[in-house]
Amino acid sequence: MSERWDVIVTGLGAMGSAAARELARRGLRVLGLDRYAPPHAHGSTHGRTRIIREAYFEDPAYVPLVQRAGRLWQELGREVGEPLQVRTGGLMIGPEDGELVRGARASAEQHGLPHELLTSAEVRRRFPVLVPDPGAVGLLEPHAGVLFPEACVRALLACATRDGAVLRTGEPMLTWRAEGGVVRVATAIGEYVADRLVLALGPWLPDFLNGAQIQLSVERQMQHWFAPRAQPERFAPDALPITLWETSDRMFYTIPDFGDGVKVAVHHDGEISDPQRLRRTISDQEDANARAIVERFLPNAAGDLRDRAVCLYTNTADGHFVIDHHPLHPEVVIASPCSGHGFKFATVIGEMVAKLTVGEPVDGISLFHCRG
Ligand SMILES: Cc1cc2nc3c(=O)[nH]c(=O)nc-3n(C[C@H](O)[C@H](O)[C@H](O)COP(=O)(O)OP(=O)(O)OC[C@H]3O[C@@H](n4cnc5c(N)ncnc54)[C@H](O)[C@@H]3O)c2cc1C
């Protein structure tokens, strides 16, 4: 006999844990399934830190969403009695008319966000460990900071369970099908039936689209942590903001030293992959490439390599997210292709998914429709 649920959430990483939490909070009977036991290091939500920033270069439409997400993270932190985020400020460095600074400035101006535009010399004076190009500028925003993704997922899952969600880990969905107004999910253990299904499968989503024409590419990314070789106090979170950099050939970001080293990662230049055939080891040449960035732009951070990790982006064609009903099966909600910048929004995406699932209107979702 099949077990019957109001909603099944498949995938309990960032988006699925937030969705399960919101759905359970509304009193629905929620079953959550995951292939592994989140938080884990197989998908897109590991690596100790994620940036949260308000002066959003990608599009000003994200600003109200990130502001709401930030408030929800704070509430969640209070609820579980654990700090989930730290405000460090954020510095976007690049050409004044480049995608990064121009976009961040447009968001800041349109939404009246506090910010300062610094010359390259002013950046160096305020943050002596940074070495921007002489022609670059820096947009400093005070509200940016860092979230701790593993703690965030744990907190969301704890709240979901407390509110009645049943979470089964180590039990991957094998197939799903929608018929006769219900959705049937098969696992190795049995079949579950629900009124609604949420697909929050991160980089595994392409295998479960069941006819939805959504162009997705899964991209291998690397994160490196370096111990400062001088002036370690200047790399501490109370001394250095998170930084995003646009240079002539790439965008990369750094996160101050929370005790594991200064983190550096390039945004979008990884090979196209998938979770099954992912190259999980990092070559010496790739370590050297990361070190070269640090040597050039934050040279005092280029001490010992402390750690490195491979992680996955799930990119859409336009770089925005997909949070929408399945185009062929409206009882199925797709949530999670986030093009490498979605973690900070997980709390607000959880709310959006819950509203879509129960048929409530959703504000701010127009950028995130399935576009094929
Ligand atoms: C290196 C890196 C840095 C990033 N930096 C930032 C940042 O600074 N700020 C930011 O906002 N965003 C950032 N992102 C993006 C953000 O982390 C992701 O958008 C987000 O974490 C994705 O969460 P998810 O829930 O979609 O995927 P995941 O967390 O990977 O969750 C998918 C889940 O589905 C489960 N699953 C898979 N198959 C099945 C199945 N068949 N049945 C059941 N469960 C299954 C998996 O086990 C997994 O737990 C970064 C991403 C990477 C990789």
Short mmCIF file of C-alpha atoms and ligand atoms in Angstrom, two decimals:
data_model
loop_
_atom_site.label_atom_id
_atom_site.label_comp_id
_atom_site.label_asym_id
_atom_site.label_seq_id
_atom_site.Cartn_x
_atom_site.Cartn_y
_atom_site.Cartn_z
CA MET A 1 0.00 0.00 0.00
CA SER A 2 1.29 3.47 -0.92
CA GLU A 3 1.85 6.05 1.81
CA ARG A 4 -0.21 9.21 1.20
CA TRP A 5 1.09 12.77 1.80
CA ASP A 6 0.02 16.34 1.08
CA VAL A 7 3.43 17.19 -0.37
CA ILE A 8 6.62 15.28 -1.10
CA VAL A 9 9.79 17.36 -1.23
CA THR A 10 12.58 15.60 -3.08
CA GLY A 11 16.03 16.94 -2.31
CA LEU A 12 16.69 18.43 1.14
CA GLY A 13 19.63 20.69 0.37
CA ALA A 14 19.29 24.47 0.54
CA MET A 15 16.03 24.83 -1.37
CA GLY A 16 14.35 21.60 -0.33
CA SER A 17 15.06 22.05 3.39
CA ALA A 18 13.64 25.58 3.21
CA ALA A 19 10.59 24.39 1.27
CA ALA A 20 9.96 21.49 3.67
CA ARG A 21 10.21 23.86 6.59
CA GLU A 22 7.70 26.33 5.12
CA LEU A 23 5.26 23.63 4.07
CA ALA A 24 5.39 21.92 7.47
CA ARG A 25 4.92 25.28 9.18
CA ARG A 26 1.64 25.60 7.27
CA GLY A 27 0.39 22.37 8.76
CA LEU A 28 0.73 20.23 5.64
CA ARG A 29 1.72 16.56 5.85
CA VAL A 30 5.20 16.70 4.33
CA LEU A 31 7.50 13.87 3.35
CA GLY A 32 11.08 14.89 2.54
CA LEU A 33 13.39 12.52 0.67
CA ASP A 34 17.09 12.85 0.03
CA ARG A 35 19.67 10.70 -1.70
CA TYR A 36 22.21 11.49 1.08
CA ALA A 37 21.92 12.97 4.59
CA PRO A 38 22.06 16.78 4.29
CA PRO A 39 24.03 18.82 4.95
CA HIS A 40 26.56 16.93 2.85
CA ALA A 41 29.36 17.69 0.41
CA HIS A 42 28.06 15.98 -2.75
CA GLY A 43 25.97 18.78 -4.27
CA SER A 44 25.86 22.59 -4.21
CA THR A 45 25.56 23.57 -0.55
CA HIS A 46 28.89 22.87 1.14
CA GLY A 47 32.04 24.87 1.79
CA ARG A 48 31.47 26.61 5.16
CA THR A 49 30.39 30.00 3.82
CA ARG A 50 28.05 31.65 1.30
CA ILE A 51 27.89 35.35 0.48
CA ILE A 52 24.75 37.37 1.10
CA ARG A 53 24.71 40.85 -0.48
CA GLU A 54 22.05 43.46 -1.18
CA ALA A 55 23.53 45.70 -3.92
CA TYR A 56 22.73 42.96 -6.39
CA PHE A 57 24.62 43.38 -9.65
CA GLU A 58 22.63 40.66 -11.42
CA ASP A 59 19.33 42.64 -11.34
CA PRO A 60 17.70 45.18 -9.00
CA ALA A 61 14.63 42.91 -8.83
CA TYR A 62 16.56 40.65 -6.41
CA VAL A 63 16.96 43.38 -3.78
CA PRO A 64 13.58 43.07 -2.00
CA LEU A 65 13.98 39.28 -2.10
CA VAL A 66 17.40 39.30 -0.51
CA GLN A 67 16.21 41.74 2.12
CA ARG A 68 13.34 39.45 3.07
CA ALA A 69 15.65 36.41 2.92
CA GLY A 70 18.06 38.15 5.30
CA ARG A 71 15.30 38.85 7.82
CA LEU A 72 14.17 35.22 7.61
CA TRP A 73 17.73 33.95 8.18
CA GLN A 74 17.93 36.15 11.28
CA GLU A 75 14.62 34.81 12.58
CA LEU A 76 15.73 31.26 11.90
CA GLY A 77 19.02 31.86 13.75
CA ARG A 78 17.08 33.16 16.76
CA GLU A 79 14.70 30.21 16.58
CA VAL A 80 17.48 27.62 16.69
CA GLY A 81 19.69 29.67 19.03
CA GLU A 82 22.66 29.59 16.66
CA PRO A 83 24.19 32.44 14.63
CA LEU A 84 23.70 31.57 10.96
CA GLN A 85 25.18 34.74 9.48
CA VAL A 86 27.78 37.44 10.08
CA ARG A 87 27.71 40.91 8.58
CA THR A 88 31.10 41.86 7.10
CA GLY A 89 30.11 44.43 4.48
CA GLY A 90 30.77 43.80 0.83
CA LEU A 91 33.13 45.36 -1.68
CA MET A 92 32.54 45.02 -5.43
CA ILE A 93 35.75 45.88 -7.30
CA GLY A 94 36.11 46.40 -11.03
CA PRO A 95 35.79 48.88 -13.86
CA GLU A 96 33.22 51.57 -13.06
CA ASP A 97 31.28 50.73 -16.22
CA GLY A 98 31.68 46.94 -15.85
CA GLU A 99 28.88 44.47 -15.19
CA LEU A 100 29.71 44.15 -11.48
CA VAL A 101 30.09 47.73 -10.27
CA ARG A 102 27.56 49.22 -12.68
CA GLY A 103 24.99 46.57 -11.75
CA ALA A 104 25.60 46.82 -8.01
CA ARG A 105 25.36 50.60 -8.19
CA ALA A 106 22.09 50.45 -10.14
CA SER A 107 20.58 48.18 -7.48
CA ALA A 108 21.88 50.38 -4.65
CA GLU A 109 20.55 53.57 -6.24
CA GLN A 110 17.20 52.14 -7.28
CA HIS A 111 16.51 50.76 -3.80
CA GLY A 112 18.18 53.50 -1.74
CA LEU A 113 20.75 51.10 -0.25
CA PRO A 114 23.64 52.64 1.70
CA HIS A 115 26.83 52.46 -0.35
CA GLU A 116 30.06 54.28 -1.12
CA LEU A 117 32.01 54.38 -4.35
CA LEU A 118 35.76 54.24 -3.67
CA THR A 119 38.66 54.88 -6.01
CA SER A 120 41.35 52.23 -6.29
CA ALA A 121 43.60 54.28 -3.97
CA GLU A 122 40.78 54.60 -1.42
CA VAL A 123 40.22 50.84 -1.51
CA ARG A 124 43.92 50.33 -0.75
CA ARG A 125 43.86 52.90 2.05
CA ARG A 126 40.76 51.38 3.71
CA PHE A 127 41.77 47.75 3.10
CA PRO A 128 45.56 47.64 2.73
CA VAL A 129 45.63 43.90 1.98
CA LEU A 130 43.72 44.42 -1.29
CA VAL A 131 45.56 45.34 -4.50
CA PRO A 132 43.04 46.42 -7.15
CA ASP A 133 44.02 47.60 -10.62
CA PRO A 134 44.75 51.35 -10.59
CA GLY A 135 41.78 52.05 -12.88
CA ALA A 136 39.30 49.99 -10.86
CA VAL A 137 36.75 51.36 -8.39
CA GLY A 138 35.14 49.69 -5.38
CA LEU A 139 31.48 49.82 -4.38
CA LEU A 140 31.25 49.26 -0.64
CA GLU A 141 27.93 48.15 0.84
CA PRO A 142 27.59 47.71 4.59
CA HIS A 143 24.78 45.12 4.63
CA ALA A 144 26.59 42.26 2.90
CA GLY A 145 27.99 39.32 4.80
CA VAL A 146 28.28 35.60 5.10
CA LEU A 147 25.91 32.71 5.83
CA PHE A 148 27.03 29.33 7.15
CA PRO A 149 25.31 26.92 4.76
CA GLU A 150 25.72 23.66 6.64
CA ALA A 151 24.33 25.22 9.84
CA CYS A 152 21.52 26.84 7.83
CA VAL A 153 20.42 23.53 6.30
CA ARG A 154 20.59 21.80 9.70
CA ALA A 155 18.46 24.56 11.20
CA LEU A 156 15.86 24.39 8.41
CA LEU A 157 15.60 20.61 8.68
CA ALA A 158 15.33 20.76 12.48
CA CYS A 159 12.44 23.24 12.20
CA ALA A 160 10.74 21.16 9.49
CA THR A 161 10.93 18.06 11.68
CA ARG A 162 9.73 19.95 14.74
CA ASP A 163 6.70 21.09 12.73
CA GLY A 164 5.85 17.54 11.71
CA ALA A 165 7.67 16.88 8.44
CA VAL A 166 8.90 13.31 8.04
CA LEU A 167 12.39 13.29 6.53
CA ARG A 168 13.91 10.15 5.02
CA THR A 169 17.56 10.38 4.07
CA GLY A 170 19.59 7.89 2.13
CA GLU A 171 16.44 7.19 0.12
CA PRO A 172 16.69 8.63 -3.40
CA MET A 173 13.68 9.11 -5.59
CA LEU A 174 14.03 6.77 -8.57
CA THR A 175 11.11 8.04 -10.67
CA TRP A 176 8.06 10.23 -10.39
CA ARG A 177 4.86 10.41 -12.39
CA ALA A 178 1.77 12.58 -12.21
CA GLU A 179 -1.56 10.98 -13.07
CA GLY A 180 -5.14 11.27 -11.96
CA GLY A 181 -4.49 14.39 -9.92
CA VAL A 182 -1.83 12.82 -7.71
CA VAL A 183 1.90 12.36 -7.92
CA ARG A 184 3.60 9.01 -7.40
CA VAL A 185 7.22 8.85 -6.27
CA ALA A 186 9.10 5.56 -6.36
CA THR A 187 12.15 4.79 -4.25
CA ALA A 188 13.96 1.53 -3.64
CA ILE A 189 11.81 1.11 -0.53
CA GLY A 190 8.38 1.69 -2.00
CA GLU A 191 5.95 4.10 -3.60
CA TYR A 192 4.65 7.33 -2.06
CA VAL A 193 1.59 9.23 -3.24
CA ALA A 194 0.97 12.93 -2.72
CA ASP A 195 -1.19 15.79 -3.95
CA ARG A 196 1.91 17.81 -4.76
CA LEU A 197 5.59 17.22 -5.48
CA VAL A 198 8.49 19.65 -5.06
CA LEU A 199 11.63 18.97 -7.11
CA ALA A 200 14.56 20.57 -5.27
CA LEU A 201 17.24 18.30 -6.65
CA GLY A 202 19.95 20.86 -7.37
CA PRO A 203 22.43 19.46 -9.91
CA TRP A 204 20.51 16.17 -10.10
CA LEU A 205 17.42 17.93 -11.46
CA PRO A 206 18.18 17.40 -15.18
CA ASP A 207 17.50 13.66 -14.77
CA PHE A 208 14.02 14.27 -13.33
CA LEU A 209 12.50 16.89 -15.64
CA ASN A 210 9.98 14.42 -17.16
CA GLY A 211 9.43 16.33 -20.37
CA ALA A 212 9.89 19.91 -19.12
CA GLN A 213 12.00 21.72 -21.69
CA ILE A 214 14.30 23.68 -19.38
CA GLN A 215 17.81 24.36 -20.56
CA LEU A 216 20.16 23.58 -17.67
CA SER A 217 23.90 23.14 -17.47
CA VAL A 218 25.69 21.78 -14.43
CA GLU A 219 29.07 23.42 -13.89
CA ARG A 220 32.00 22.24 -11.76
CA GLN A 221 33.29 24.94 -9.40
CA MET A 222 36.20 25.05 -6.96
CA GLN A 223 36.66 26.71 -3.60
CA HIS A 224 40.17 27.22 -2.11
CA TRP A 225 41.20 28.35 1.39
CA PHE A 226 44.61 29.96 1.99
CA ALA A 227 46.23 30.81 5.33
CA PRO A 228 47.40 34.46 5.39
CA ARG A 229 51.19 34.65 5.26
CA ALA A 230 51.28 38.14 6.84
CA GLN A 231 48.92 40.49 8.70
CA PRO A 232 46.36 37.78 9.56
CA GLU A 233 44.33 40.28 11.61
CA ARG A 234 43.57 42.23 8.43
CA PHE A 235 41.83 39.17 6.94
CA ALA A 236 39.51 38.66 9.92
CA PRO A 237 35.75 39.09 9.34
CA ASP A 238 35.68 42.30 11.38
CA ALA A 239 38.46 43.81 9.28
CA LEU A 240 37.78 42.71 5.70
CA PRO A 241 34.47 42.64 3.81
CA ILE A 242 33.53 39.92 1.40
CA THR A 243 34.89 40.99 -1.99
CA LEU A 244 33.73 40.40 -5.56
CA TRP A 245 36.14 41.26 -8.36
CA GLU A 246 35.62 41.79 -12.06
CA THR A 247 38.88 41.71 -13.99
CA SER A 248 39.51 41.64 -17.73
CA ASP A 249 39.09 37.87 -17.92
CA ARG A 250 36.96 36.68 -14.99
CA MET A 251 34.85 37.31 -11.95
CA PHE A 252 35.99 35.92 -8.61
CA TYR A 253 35.20 36.46 -4.95
CA THR A 254 36.87 36.20 -1.56
CA ILE A 255 35.55 35.57 1.93
CA PRO A 256 37.48 36.66 5.02
CA ASP A 257 39.19 34.19 7.33
CA PHE A 258 36.71 32.60 9.73
CA GLY A 259 39.45 30.33 11.08
CA ASP A 260 39.94 28.07 8.06
CA GLY A 261 41.77 30.55 5.85
CA VAL A 262 40.76 33.17 3.29
CA LYS A 263 38.41 31.61 0.77
CA VAL A 264 38.76 32.38 -2.94
CA ALA A 265 36.68 31.09 -5.83
CA VAL A 266 36.18 31.96 -9.48
CA HIS A 267 32.56 32.56 -10.48
CA HIS A 268 31.69 30.57 -13.62
CA ASP A 269 34.65 29.18 -15.47
CA GLY A 270 34.21 25.51 -14.66
CA GLU A 271 33.80 22.53 -16.93
CA ILE A 272 30.29 21.30 -17.69
CA SER A 273 29.65 18.15 -15.71
CA ASP A 274 27.04 16.27 -13.69
CA PRO A 275 27.02 14.71 -10.23
CA GLN A 276 27.67 11.19 -11.63
CA ARG A 277 30.79 11.92 -13.65
CA LEU A 278 32.05 14.91 -11.65
CA ARG A 279 35.84 15.24 -11.35
CA ARG A 280 35.98 15.63 -7.57
CA THR A 281 39.74 15.92 -7.22
CA ILE A 282 41.50 19.22 -7.84
CA SER A 283 44.74 19.23 -9.80
CA ASP A 284 48.00 20.94 -8.82
CA GLN A 285 47.51 23.25 -11.78
CA GLU A 286 44.08 24.27 -10.49
CA ASP A 287 45.57 24.98 -7.05
CA ALA A 288 48.25 27.08 -8.74
CA ASN A 289 45.61 29.03 -10.68
CA ALA A 290 43.76 29.87 -7.45
CA ARG A 291 47.02 30.86 -5.77
CA ALA A 292 47.91 33.13 -8.71
CA ILE A 293 44.70 35.11 -8.19
CA VAL A 294 45.44 35.52 -4.49
CA GLU A 295 49.09 36.48 -5.17
CA ARG A 296 47.97 39.18 -7.58
CA PHE A 297 45.04 40.74 -5.70
CA LEU A 298 45.49 39.82 -1.98
CA PRO A 299 49.18 38.83 -1.85
CA ASN A 300 49.40 38.59 1.95
CA ALA A 301 46.72 35.91 1.87
CA ALA A 302 48.84 33.60 -0.27
CA GLY A 303 50.22 31.41 2.52
CA ASP A 304 49.67 27.67 2.90
CA LEU A 305 46.79 26.08 1.04
CA ARG A 306 44.51 25.00 3.89
CA ASP A 307 41.68 23.29 2.02
CA ARG A 308 39.84 23.00 -1.28
CA ALA A 309 36.52 21.61 -2.43
CA VAL A 310 34.61 20.95 -5.62
CA CYS A 311 30.99 22.06 -5.79
CA LEU A 312 28.32 22.36 -8.50
CA TYR A 313 26.35 25.22 -10.04
CA THR A 314 23.09 24.43 -11.84
CA ASN A 315 22.87 27.15 -14.48
CA THR A 316 19.83 28.32 -16.41
CA ALA A 317 20.12 29.91 -19.85
CA ASP A 318 19.61 33.47 -18.55
CA GLY A 319 21.48 33.17 -15.23
CA HIS A 320 18.33 33.63 -13.13
CA PHE A 321 16.51 30.91 -11.15
CA VAL A 322 13.68 28.53 -12.01
CA ILE A 323 10.94 28.51 -9.37
CA ASP A 324 7.75 27.52 -11.10
CA HIS A 325 5.16 24.87 -11.74
CA HIS A 326 6.26 22.07 -14.05
CA PRO A 327 5.02 23.15 -17.49
CA LEU A 328 3.24 19.82 -18.11
CA HIS A 329 2.24 18.90 -14.55
CA PRO A 330 1.01 21.85 -12.47
CA GLU A 331 0.93 19.74 -9.30
CA VAL A 332 4.75 19.62 -9.47
CA VAL A 333 6.84 22.63 -8.43
CA ILE A 334 10.41 23.01 -9.63
CA ALA A 335 12.75 24.86 -7.28
CA SER A 336 16.45 25.08 -7.33
CA PRO A 337 18.34 25.79 -10.52
CA CYS A 338 19.98 28.94 -9.14
CA SER A 339 22.89 29.62 -11.48
CA GLY A 340 25.45 29.75 -8.66
CA HIS A 341 23.93 32.59 -6.65
CA GLY A 342 20.89 31.11 -4.95
CA PHE A 343 21.89 30.12 -1.44
CA LYS A 344 21.28 33.50 0.15
CA PHE A 345 17.66 33.36 -1.10
CA ALA A 346 16.85 29.87 0.20
CA THR A 347 14.58 31.10 3.00
CA VAL A 348 12.57 33.27 0.63
CA ILE A 349 12.56 30.56 -2.04
CA GLY A 350 11.13 28.20 0.60
CA GLU A 351 8.26 30.65 1.05
CA MET A 352 7.76 30.99 -2.71
CA VAL A 353 7.68 27.24 -3.18
CA ALA A 354 5.18 26.81 -0.34
CA LYS A 355 2.92 29.46 -1.87
CA LEU A 356 3.15 27.95 -5.35
CA THR A 357 2.42 24.54 -3.89
CA VAL A 358 -0.74 25.61 -2.08
CA GLY A 359 -1.86 27.98 -4.86
CA GLU A 360 -1.29 31.34 -3.16
CA PRO A 361 -0.12 34.37 -5.18
CA VAL A 362 3.65 34.88 -5.08
CA ASP A 363 5.34 38.29 -5.26
CA GLY A 364 8.64 38.86 -7.00
CA ILE A 365 8.68 35.63 -8.97
CA SER A 366 8.48 36.95 -12.54
CA LEU A 367 12.22 36.46 -13.25
CA PHE A 368 11.97 32.80 -12.29
CA HIS A 369 9.43 31.28 -14.65
CA CYS A 370 10.32 28.25 -16.79
CA ARG A 371 11.40 29.63 -20.12
CA GLY A 372 12.53 26.49 -21.83
C1 LIG B 1 31.25 26.86 -5.00
C2 LIG B 1 29.90 27.49 -4.84
C3 LIG B 1 29.81 28.74 -4.26
C4 LIG B 1 28.58 29.36 -4.13
N1 LIG B 1 28.53 30.59 -3.53
C5 LIG B 1 27.34 31.17 -3.30
C6 LIG B 1 27.27 32.37 -2.55
O1 LIG B 1 28.30 32.89 -2.09
N2 LIG B 1 26.05 32.91 -2.33
C7 LIG B 1 24.90 32.34 -2.80
O2 LIG B 1 23.83 32.90 -2.57
N3 LIG B 1 24.94 31.19 -3.51
C8 LIG B 1 26.12 30.59 -3.76
N4 LIG B 1 26.19 29.41 -4.44
C9 LIG B 1 24.96 28.80 -4.95
C10 LIG B 1 24.20 28.07 -3.89
O3 LIG B 1 25.07 27.46 -2.98
C11 LIG B 1 23.28 27.05 -4.58
O4 LIG B 1 22.41 27.75 -5.46
C12 LIG B 1 22.43 26.31 -3.58
O5 LIG B 1 23.18 25.87 -2.47
C13 LIG B 1 21.77 25.15 -4.30
O6 LIG B 1 20.97 24.44 -3.40
P1 LIG B 1 20.03 23.26 -3.93
O7 LIG B 1 19.10 22.94 -2.83
O8 LIG B 1 19.47 23.64 -5.25
O9 LIG B 1 21.02 22.05 -4.25
P2 LIG B 1 21.67 20.99 -3.24
O10 LIG B 1 21.99 21.63 -1.94
O11 LIG B 1 22.74 20.29 -3.98
O12 LIG B 1 20.47 20.01 -2.93
C14 LIG B 1 20.00 19.04 -3.81
C15 LIG B 1 19.66 17.84 -2.96
O13 LIG B 1 18.97 16.88 -3.76
C16 LIG B 1 19.36 15.60 -3.28
N5 LIG B 1 19.02 14.62 -4.31
C17 LIG B 1 19.62 14.43 -5.50
N6 LIG B 1 19.02 13.46 -6.20
C18 LIG B 1 18.01 13.00 -5.44
C19 LIG B 1 17.01 12.03 -5.62
N7 LIG B 1 16.94 11.31 -6.73
N8 LIG B 1 16.11 11.83 -4.62
C20 LIG B 1 16.16 12.56 -3.47
N9 LIG B 1 17.09 13.53 -3.26
C21 LIG B 1 18.00 13.74 -4.23
C22 LIG B 1 20.84 15.76 -3.03
O14 LIG B 1 21.34 14.75 -2.19
C23 LIG B 1 20.89 17.14 -2.40
O15 LIG B 1 20.83 17.07 -0.99
C24 LIG B 1 27.40 28.75 -4.58
C25 LIG B 1 27.47 27.47 -5.16
C26 LIG B 1 28.72 26.84 -5.27
C27 LIG B 1 28.78 25.47 -5.88
#
